[in-house]
Short mmCIF file of C-alpha atoms and ligand atoms in Angstrom, two decimals:
data_model
loop_
_atom_site.label_atom_id
_atom_site.label_comp_id
_atom_site.label_asym_id
_atom_site.label_seq_id
_atom_site.Cartn_x
_atom_site.Cartn_y
_atom_site.Cartn_z
CA MET Q 29 19.19 -33.35 -39.15
CA ASP Q 30 15.31 -32.18 -39.11
CA GLY Q 31 15.83 -28.79 -37.16
CA THR Q 32 14.15 -30.51 -33.81
CA LEU Q 33 16.13 -28.36 -31.18
CA THR Q 34 16.86 -29.99 -27.65
CA ILE Q 35 17.36 -27.41 -25.42
CA LEU Q 36 18.42 -26.62 -21.25
CA GLY Q 37 17.37 -23.92 -19.26
CA ILE Q 38 18.80 -23.10 -16.28
CA GLU Q 39 16.73 -19.90 -13.76
CA SER Q 40 17.56 -18.39 -10.97
CA SER Q 41 17.02 -15.39 -10.63
CA CYS Q 42 14.49 -14.47 -7.90
CA ASP Q 43 14.25 -17.47 -4.17
CA ASP Q 44 13.49 -20.35 -6.96
CA THR Q 45 16.44 -22.51 -8.87
CA GLY Q 46 14.97 -24.12 -11.89
CA ALA Q 47 16.63 -26.58 -14.21
CA ALA Q 48 14.31 -28.17 -17.69
CA VAL Q 49 14.68 -29.87 -20.29
CA LEU Q 50 12.57 -28.52 -23.86
CA ARG Q 51 12.26 -30.35 -27.49
CA HIS Q 52 11.06 -28.38 -30.63
CA ALA Q 53 10.79 -29.13 -33.90
CA PRO Q 54 9.98 -26.33 -36.41
CA GLY Q 55 6.06 -25.55 -37.15
CA GLU Q 56 5.58 -28.37 -34.30
CA ARG Q 57 4.89 -26.67 -30.43
CA GLY Q 58 7.35 -27.15 -28.34
CA LEU Q 59 7.57 -30.24 -25.69
CA ILE Q 60 8.76 -29.91 -22.25
CA LEU Q 61 9.97 -33.40 -21.47
CA SER Q 62 11.32 -32.24 -17.84
CA ASN Q 63 10.32 -28.89 -15.56
CA VAL Q 64 12.06 -28.92 -11.81
CA VAL Q 65 11.95 -25.83 -9.72
CA ALA Q 66 13.61 -25.89 -5.74
CA SER Q 67 12.12 -23.70 -4.09
CA GLN Q 68 13.23 -20.97 -0.98
CA THR Q 69 10.14 -20.34 0.65
CA ALA Q 70 10.97 -22.03 3.89
CA LEU Q 71 14.62 -20.40 3.33
CA HIS Q 72 13.27 -16.78 3.64
CA ARG Q 73 10.08 -16.88 5.81
CA ASP Q 74 11.52 -15.64 8.93
CA TYR Q 75 12.96 -12.49 7.41
CA GLY Q 76 9.00 -11.26 5.40
CA GLY Q 77 11.07 -11.07 2.33
CA VAL Q 78 14.22 -12.84 -0.05
CA VAL Q 79 16.63 -12.13 1.45
CA PRO Q 80 19.45 -11.87 -1.93
CA GLU Q 81 22.66 -13.47 0.16
CA ILE Q 82 20.55 -16.54 1.55
CA ALA Q 83 19.11 -17.06 -2.06
CA ALA Q 84 22.96 -16.68 -4.02
CA ARG Q 85 24.20 -18.97 -1.53
CA ALA Q 86 21.00 -21.70 -1.93
CA HIS Q 87 20.87 -21.32 -6.17
CA VAL Q 88 24.28 -21.94 -5.36
CA GLU Q 89 23.98 -25.71 -3.71
CA LYS Q 90 21.23 -27.24 -6.10
CA LEU Q 91 21.94 -25.35 -9.84
CA ASP Q 92 23.70 -28.86 -10.23
CA ILE Q 93 21.37 -30.92 -8.24
CA VAL Q 94 18.35 -29.40 -10.12
CA THR Q 95 20.43 -29.66 -13.48
CA VAL Q 96 21.21 -33.52 -13.03
CA GLU Q 97 17.03 -34.30 -11.70
CA ALA Q 98 15.32 -32.19 -14.93
CA LEU Q 99 17.93 -33.96 -17.25
CA ARG Q 100 17.46 -37.79 -15.28
CA GLN Q 101 13.40 -36.78 -15.49
CA ALA Q 102 14.10 -35.94 -19.64
CA GLY Q 103 16.24 -39.31 -19.58
CA LEU Q 104 18.39 -37.80 -21.11
CA GLY Q 105 21.73 -36.95 -21.49
CA LEU Q 106 24.06 -34.04 -21.56
CA ASP Q 107 25.28 -35.45 -25.26
CA ALA Q 108 21.50 -34.71 -26.51
CA ILE Q 109 21.40 -31.20 -25.10
CA ASP Q 110 21.70 -29.04 -28.63
CA GLY Q 111 22.07 -25.49 -25.92
CA ILE Q 112 21.76 -24.06 -23.05
CA ALA Q 113 19.99 -21.21 -21.90
CA VAL Q 114 20.11 -19.01 -19.58
CA THR Q 115 18.40 -16.40 -17.21
CA SER Q 116 21.07 -13.66 -17.33
CA GLY Q 117 18.84 -10.66 -15.86
CA PRO Q 118 17.00 -8.64 -14.71
CA GLY Q 119 16.99 -10.23 -11.17
CA LEU Q 120 18.77 -10.28 -7.72
CA ILE Q 121 22.91 -10.62 -9.34
CA GLY Q 122 24.02 -13.06 -6.28
CA GLY Q 123 21.75 -15.75 -8.02
CA VAL Q 124 22.01 -14.11 -11.31
CA MET Q 125 25.57 -14.85 -11.10
CA ALA Q 126 25.14 -18.25 -9.89
CA GLY Q 127 22.94 -19.39 -12.33
CA VAL Q 128 24.54 -17.48 -15.82
CA MET Q 129 28.80 -19.26 -13.87
CA PHE Q 130 27.11 -22.95 -14.30
CA ALA Q 131 25.72 -22.04 -17.40
CA LYS Q 132 29.22 -20.87 -18.85
CA GLY Q 133 31.28 -23.44 -17.66
CA LEU Q 134 28.82 -26.45 -18.43
CA ALA Q 135 28.92 -25.21 -21.59
CA VAL Q 136 32.29 -24.90 -22.17
CA ALA Q 137 32.75 -27.90 -20.78
CA ARG Q 138 30.90 -29.32 -23.50
CA GLY Q 139 30.89 -27.24 -26.03
CA LEU Q 140 27.64 -26.44 -26.06
CA PRO Q 141 25.52 -22.83 -27.45
CA LEU Q 142 24.92 -19.99 -24.89
CA LEU Q 143 21.99 -18.42 -24.93
CA GLY Q 144 21.75 -15.77 -22.43
CA VAL Q 145 18.13 -15.09 -22.10
CA ASN Q 146 16.02 -12.17 -20.39
CA HIS Q 147 14.43 -13.54 -17.08
CA LEU Q 148 10.46 -10.93 -17.75
CA ALA Q 149 11.18 -12.73 -21.49
CA GLY Q 150 10.90 -15.97 -20.50
CA HIS Q 151 7.44 -14.64 -18.51
CA ALA Q 152 6.25 -12.58 -21.63
CA LEU Q 153 7.35 -15.56 -24.33
CA THR Q 154 5.48 -18.74 -22.58
CA PRO Q 155 2.04 -18.12 -24.48
CA ARG Q 156 4.24 -18.92 -26.93
CA LEU Q 157 4.97 -22.42 -25.78
CA THR Q 158 1.22 -23.53 -24.46
CA ASP Q 159 -0.55 -21.74 -27.00
CA ASP Q 160 1.12 -20.15 -29.67
CA PRO Q 161 -0.11 -17.11 -30.08
CA GLY Q 162 0.46 -14.68 -33.24
CA PHE Q 163 2.44 -11.52 -33.04
CA PRO Q 164 1.53 -9.46 -31.92
CA TYR Q 165 0.28 -10.03 -28.87
CA LEU Q 166 -0.30 -8.13 -25.83
CA MET Q 167 1.14 -9.61 -22.68
CA LEU Q 168 0.06 -8.61 -18.66
CA LEU Q 169 2.83 -9.69 -16.29
CA VAL Q 170 1.74 -9.53 -12.98
CA SER Q 171 3.72 -11.26 -10.23
CA GLY Q 172 5.37 -10.26 -6.64
CA GLY Q 173 8.51 -8.59 -8.62
CA HIS Q 174 6.59 -7.11 -11.64
CA CYS Q 175 3.53 -5.81 -13.39
CA GLN Q 176 3.70 -4.03 -17.04
CA PHE Q 177 1.76 -4.41 -20.18
CA LEU Q 178 4.11 -5.36 -23.22
CA ARG Q 179 2.95 -5.37 -26.56
CA VAL Q 180 5.31 -8.32 -27.69
CA GLU Q 181 6.05 -8.36 -31.27
CA GLY Q 182 8.61 -10.87 -31.62
CA PRO Q 183 11.18 -12.91 -30.09
CA ASP Q 184 13.74 -9.86 -28.69
CA SER Q 185 10.79 -7.20 -30.00
CA PHE Q 186 8.55 -6.03 -26.56
CA ALA Q 187 7.26 -2.86 -26.24
CA ARG Q 188 6.23 -1.11 -23.03
CA LEU Q 189 2.60 0.16 -22.72
CA GLY Q 190 2.94 0.89 -18.80
CA GLY Q 191 3.70 -0.53 -15.59
CA THR Q 192 3.35 -0.18 -11.47
CA ILE Q 193 5.10 3.16 -10.73
CA ASP Q 194 5.27 1.81 -7.03
CA ASP Q 195 4.94 -2.22 -5.69
CA ALA Q 196 3.81 -4.48 -7.60
CA PRO Q 197 0.60 -6.83 -6.99
CA GLY Q 198 1.93 -9.94 -5.71
CA GLU Q 199 4.24 -7.34 -3.45
CA ALA Q 200 0.40 -6.21 -1.82
CA PHE Q 201 -1.45 -8.91 -1.66
CA ASP Q 202 1.78 -10.28 0.62
CA LYS Q 203 1.75 -6.64 2.79
CA VAL Q 204 -2.15 -7.09 3.30
CA ALA Q 205 -1.70 -10.92 3.88
CA GLN Q 206 1.18 -9.82 6.65
CA ALA Q 207 -1.31 -6.91 8.12
CA LEU Q 208 -4.32 -9.43 8.65
CA SER Q 209 -2.14 -12.13 9.75
CA LEU Q 210 -2.49 -14.64 6.81
CA PRO Q 211 0.80 -17.25 5.93
CA GLN Q 212 2.59 -16.53 3.13
CA PRO Q 213 2.95 -15.77 -0.24
CA GLY Q 214 0.30 -13.34 0.04
CA GLY Q 215 -1.31 -14.06 -2.82
CA PRO Q 216 -3.51 -17.82 -2.33
CA SER Q 217 -4.26 -16.40 1.21
CA VAL Q 218 -6.13 -13.66 0.81
CA GLU Q 219 -7.80 -15.21 -2.03
CA ARG Q 220 -8.70 -18.26 0.31
CA CYS Q 221 -9.92 -16.01 3.05
CA ALA Q 222 -11.50 -13.75 0.16
CA PHE Q 223 -13.80 -16.78 -0.08
CA ASP Q 224 -15.82 -15.59 3.08
CA GLY Q 225 -16.08 -12.93 2.42
CA ALA Q 226 -17.58 -10.12 0.91
CA PRO Q 227 -16.26 -6.56 -1.13
CA CYS Q 228 -18.19 -4.70 0.85
CA ILE Q 229 -15.35 -1.92 2.12
CA PRO Q 230 -14.84 1.29 -0.21
CA LEU Q 231 -10.56 0.91 -0.71
CA PRO Q 232 -9.62 3.47 -4.00
CA ARG Q 233 -8.54 2.28 -7.23
CA PRO Q 234 -5.24 4.70 -7.56
CA LEU Q 235 -4.94 6.09 -11.16
CA LEU Q 236 -7.96 4.73 -12.81
CA ASP Q 237 -8.33 8.33 -13.41
CA ARG Q 238 -5.01 8.94 -15.55
CA GLU Q 239 -5.46 8.32 -18.77
CA GLY Q 240 -2.70 5.21 -19.82
CA CYS Q 241 -2.44 2.12 -17.98
CA ASP Q 242 0.32 3.11 -15.57
CA MET Q 243 -0.81 1.85 -11.72
CA SER Q 244 -0.16 2.01 -8.76
CA PHE Q 245 -0.49 -0.71 -6.14
CA SER Q 246 0.75 1.20 -1.66
CA GLY Q 247 -2.01 3.41 -1.84
CA LEU Q 248 -3.50 0.28 -2.04
CA LYS Q 249 -2.53 -1.26 0.17
CA THR Q 250 -2.09 1.76 2.60
CA ALA Q 251 -5.82 2.39 2.98
CA VAL Q 252 -5.66 -1.67 4.24
CA LEU Q 253 -3.98 -1.09 6.73
CA ARG Q 254 -6.38 2.21 7.43
CA ALA Q 255 -9.57 0.82 7.67
CA ARG Q 256 -7.88 -2.97 9.45
CA ASP Q 257 -7.43 0.17 11.99
CA ALA Q 258 -10.70 0.97 12.15
CA ALA Q 259 -12.57 -2.76 12.42
CA LEU Q 260 -10.42 -3.66 15.47
CA GLN Q 261 -12.41 -4.91 18.17
CA ASP Q 262 -11.07 -4.39 21.58
CA GLY Q 263 -7.08 -4.71 19.49
CA ALA Q 264 -7.96 -7.80 17.41
CA LEU Q 265 -9.76 -7.95 14.42
CA PRO Q 266 -13.49 -9.67 14.08
CA ARG Q 267 -13.25 -12.90 11.30
CA GLN Q 268 -16.15 -11.37 9.30
CA ALA Q 269 -14.21 -8.96 9.55
CA ARG Q 270 -10.75 -9.65 7.52
CA ALA Q 271 -12.25 -11.59 5.04
CA ASP Q 272 -14.59 -8.90 4.28
CA LEU Q 273 -11.00 -6.97 3.95
CA CYS Q 274 -9.38 -9.62 1.85
CA ALA Q 275 -12.40 -10.20 -0.19
CA SER Q 276 -12.64 -5.71 -1.23
CA PHE Q 277 -8.97 -5.50 -1.85
CA GLN Q 278 -8.65 -8.92 -4.71
CA ALA Q 279 -11.91 -7.01 -5.59
CA ALA Q 280 -10.24 -3.60 -6.39
CA MET Q 281 -7.35 -5.02 -7.98
CA ALA Q 282 -9.48 -6.93 -10.10
CA ALA Q 283 -10.65 -4.38 -11.24
CA ILE Q 284 -7.61 -1.75 -11.68
CA LEU Q 285 -6.20 -4.70 -13.28
CA SER Q 286 -9.03 -5.24 -15.63
CA GLU Q 287 -9.90 -1.69 -16.67
CA LYS Q 288 -5.86 -0.79 -17.29
CA ALA Q 289 -6.09 -4.37 -19.27
CA ARG Q 290 -9.12 -2.76 -21.48
CA ARG Q 291 -6.72 0.87 -21.75
CA ALA Q 292 -3.95 -0.69 -22.59
CA ILE Q 293 -5.79 -3.35 -25.61
CA ALA Q 294 -6.63 0.81 -26.75
CA LEU Q 295 -3.42 1.72 -27.18
CA ALA Q 296 -1.43 -1.38 -27.89
CA GLY Q 297 -3.47 -1.42 -32.00
CA PRO Q 298 -4.37 -4.75 -33.56
CA VAL Q 299 -2.90 -7.51 -32.03
CA THR Q 300 -3.59 -12.17 -32.36
CA THR Q 301 -4.24 -12.04 -28.07
CA LEU Q 302 -4.46 -10.98 -23.84
CA ALA Q 303 -2.13 -12.83 -22.50
CA VAL Q 304 -0.93 -13.30 -18.77
CA ALA Q 305 1.40 -14.29 -16.73
CA GLY Q 306 3.12 -13.91 -13.60
CA GLY Q 307 2.79 -15.85 -10.42
CA VAL Q 308 -0.99 -13.56 -9.64
CA ALA Q 309 -2.44 -14.90 -12.49
CA ALA Q 310 -4.05 -18.13 -10.21
CA ASN Q 311 -5.76 -15.54 -8.32
CA THR Q 312 -9.32 -16.48 -10.20
CA ALA Q 313 -10.84 -13.20 -10.10
CA ILE Q 314 -8.50 -11.75 -11.57
CA ARG Q 315 -8.46 -13.58 -14.49
CA ALA Q 316 -12.32 -13.78 -14.67
CA GLY Q 317 -11.63 -10.13 -15.21
CA LEU Q 318 -9.27 -10.33 -17.78
CA ASP Q 319 -11.25 -12.47 -19.51
CA GLY Q 320 -14.54 -10.57 -19.74
CA VAL Q 321 -12.11 -7.58 -21.00
CA ALA Q 322 -10.46 -9.76 -23.87
CA LYS Q 323 -14.04 -10.64 -24.95
CA ALA Q 324 -15.39 -8.06 -25.19
CA ALA Q 325 -12.38 -6.60 -27.22
CA GLY Q 326 -12.97 -9.72 -28.95
CA LEU Q 327 -9.98 -11.18 -28.33
CA PRO Q 328 -8.88 -14.78 -27.00
CA PHE Q 329 -7.56 -14.68 -23.61
CA VAL Q 330 -3.80 -17.19 -22.63
CA ALA Q 331 -3.03 -17.68 -19.56
CA PRO Q 332 -0.03 -20.65 -19.16
CA PRO Q 333 -0.38 -23.07 -16.31
CA LEU Q 334 -0.32 -22.25 -13.57
CA SER Q 335 3.84 -24.13 -12.87
CA LEU Q 336 4.93 -21.63 -16.36
CA CYS Q 337 3.13 -19.12 -15.09
CA THR Q 338 5.48 -18.91 -11.58
CA ASP Q 339 9.03 -18.79 -12.18
CA ASN Q 340 10.21 -21.62 -14.37
CA ALA Q 341 13.53 -22.92 -16.29
CA ALA Q 342 10.96 -23.80 -19.23
CA MET Q 343 10.38 -20.96 -19.94
CA ILE Q 344 13.54 -19.88 -19.58
CA ALA Q 345 14.74 -22.95 -22.37
CA TRP Q 346 11.74 -21.93 -24.68
CA ALA Q 347 13.11 -18.02 -24.89
CA GLY Q 348 16.25 -20.05 -25.27
CA ILE Q 349 14.90 -21.93 -28.73
CA GLU Q 350 12.87 -18.56 -29.80
CA ARG Q 351 16.90 -17.12 -29.44
CA PHE Q 352 18.33 -20.19 -31.26
CA ARG Q 353 16.23 -19.22 -33.70
CA MET Q 354 17.17 -15.98 -34.99
CA GLY Q 355 21.14 -16.80 -34.92
CA HIS Q 356 21.57 -15.48 -30.81
CA ARG Q 357 24.66 -17.27 -29.62
CA ASP Q 358 26.30 -15.53 -26.50
CA GLY Q 359 30.28 -15.72 -26.24
CA MET Q 360 31.54 -16.63 -22.52
CA ASP Q 361 31.93 -12.69 -22.05
CA LEU Q 362 27.72 -12.79 -21.50
CA ALA Q 363 26.42 -10.21 -18.26
CA ALA Q 364 24.91 -11.13 -14.88
CA ARG Q 365 22.66 -7.52 -15.27
CA PRO Q 366 20.90 -6.51 -12.39
CA ARG Q 367 18.54 -4.46 -13.99
CA TRP Q 368 17.54 -4.80 -17.81
CA PRO Q 369 14.39 -3.30 -18.99
CA LEU Q 370 12.39 -5.57 -22.51
CA ASP Q 371 11.30 -2.33 -24.21
CA PRO Q 372 14.90 -0.28 -24.09
CA ASP Q 373 12.96 3.11 -25.10
CA ALA Q 374 10.34 2.53 -22.40
CA ALA Q 375 11.14 5.49 -19.53
CA PRO Q 376 12.75 4.01 -16.05
CA MET Q 377 10.40 2.22 -14.28
CA LEU Q 378 9.98 3.81 -9.81
CA GLY Q 379 10.92 1.68 -7.11
CA SER Q 380 12.42 -1.70 -6.23
CA GLY Q 381 10.36 -4.38 -5.39
CA ARG Q 382 10.54 -6.62 -2.71
CA LYS Q 383 11.72 -9.37 -4.78
CA GLY Q 384 14.71 -7.00 -6.71
CA ALA Q 385 15.15 -4.19 -9.22
CA LYS Q 386 11.68 -3.78 -11.39
CA ALA Q 387 12.41 -3.29 -14.50
O1 KG4 P 418 6.08 -15.56 -10.53
P1 KG4 P 418 6.28 -15.02 -8.81
O2 KG4 P 418 6.25 -16.58 -8.74
O3 KG4 P 418 6.96 -14.78 -8.07
C1 KG4 P 418 8.04 -14.05 -8.91
O4 KG4 P 418 7.35 -12.49 -8.44
O5 KG4 P 418 8.75 -13.54 -9.58
O6 KG4 P 418 5.17 -14.58 -7.87
C2 KG4 P 418 4.60 -14.39 -6.97
C3 KG4 P 418 3.52 -13.99 -6.07
C4 KG4 P 418 3.92 -13.81 -4.96
O7 KG4 P 418 3.77 -12.43 -4.34
C5 KG4 P 418 2.76 -14.43 -4.73
O8 KG4 P 418 1.82 -13.62 -3.78
C6 KG4 P 418 1.46 -13.89 -6.31
O9 KG4 P 418 2.40 -14.18 -6.55
N1 KG4 P 418 0.61 -14.78 -6.13
C7 KG4 P 418 -1.21 -14.79 -5.89
C8 KG4 P 418 -1.85 -15.62 -6.24
N2 KG4 P 418 -0.73 -16.98 -5.69
C9 KG4 P 418 0.92 -16.14 -5.91
N3 KG4 P 418 -1.56 -13.35 -5.77
C10 KG4 P 418 -3.37 -13.25 -5.79
N4 KG4 P 418 -3.63 -14.48 -5.90
C11 KG4 P 418 -3.12 -15.73 -6.09
N5 KG4 P 418 -3.47 -16.39 -6.08
ZN1 ZN P 419 10.01 -13.65 -12.45
#
């Protein structure tokens, strides 16, 4: 054996059912042999958010299908798999349980090692799969359910430097889109609409007056609602006002995240890289802002491709490989955890995101 590992990853903590197969030889980059995601967006569209019971049932229905498809695309059978990595938290508990039970069943049936992976660790370790930055690096995890700055010190060592005290940025994008009658998911539609507007509407930049890199987004969202009401003409929002509101909101988001990233770099001590992950990292203005902050600090900036920024099982398989190499294994007592902060020493975050508990 040359130490090459082939790991099956399973993800079901929110509204995407994922299965992926990754291969890794020591000293080389990880190789994604397959990365299959079944999205539940259409199932939840009418409810304005993810309905946990619907999500859990859909995961149960899709887990075996995505796994068979991931193995098929990889051209492998289960006999070629060295271990099974599964998201065991944090997230919507019904979905996490469905994934953990499925992975346990496969592990027992095939006599394979089982690895429970923290979903947030999956996001935070993704840059190691794509660009292999050395430890420690600074990570901004920014999605519909999470927003935090982490100093990533090792595959299971994370220091949280700050995070949102209320909404996650993706949640704010989605709510702003809803308020402006734009389609969900809100991030891409707000970004598209902002293209035709100018950031000319003054909006607050909450918590910029406070030290450190904690953030707040719910006041910004409320300010957009007020500005929308002020711009109504005969009860309708003019097209240009909508575009200007989107551009102004997006500019405020990019400014807050950039300024807080600058402070996080100062707080983090020596780091090799500034990295970003999560669905909101798809936003061009936000990426550009962070890139500028990294350049000014003399750091490389790493933003994984979108398919690896949003929820996926390749990141879980990769985190599983890192854990496997550290000697970690889990037993049949592996528990599904709705909350599971990456940094056990950090003060608990406030609030609970639309897509599940913030950790
Ligand atoms: O990471 P993700 O797929 O799921 C979790 O939240 O875990 O992130 C989804 C979030 C949604 O709120 C979506 O509106 C936001 O990412 N998003 C964006 C963009 N694309 C997706 N936000 C801003 N700009 C975008 N281009
Ligand atoms: Zn996620």
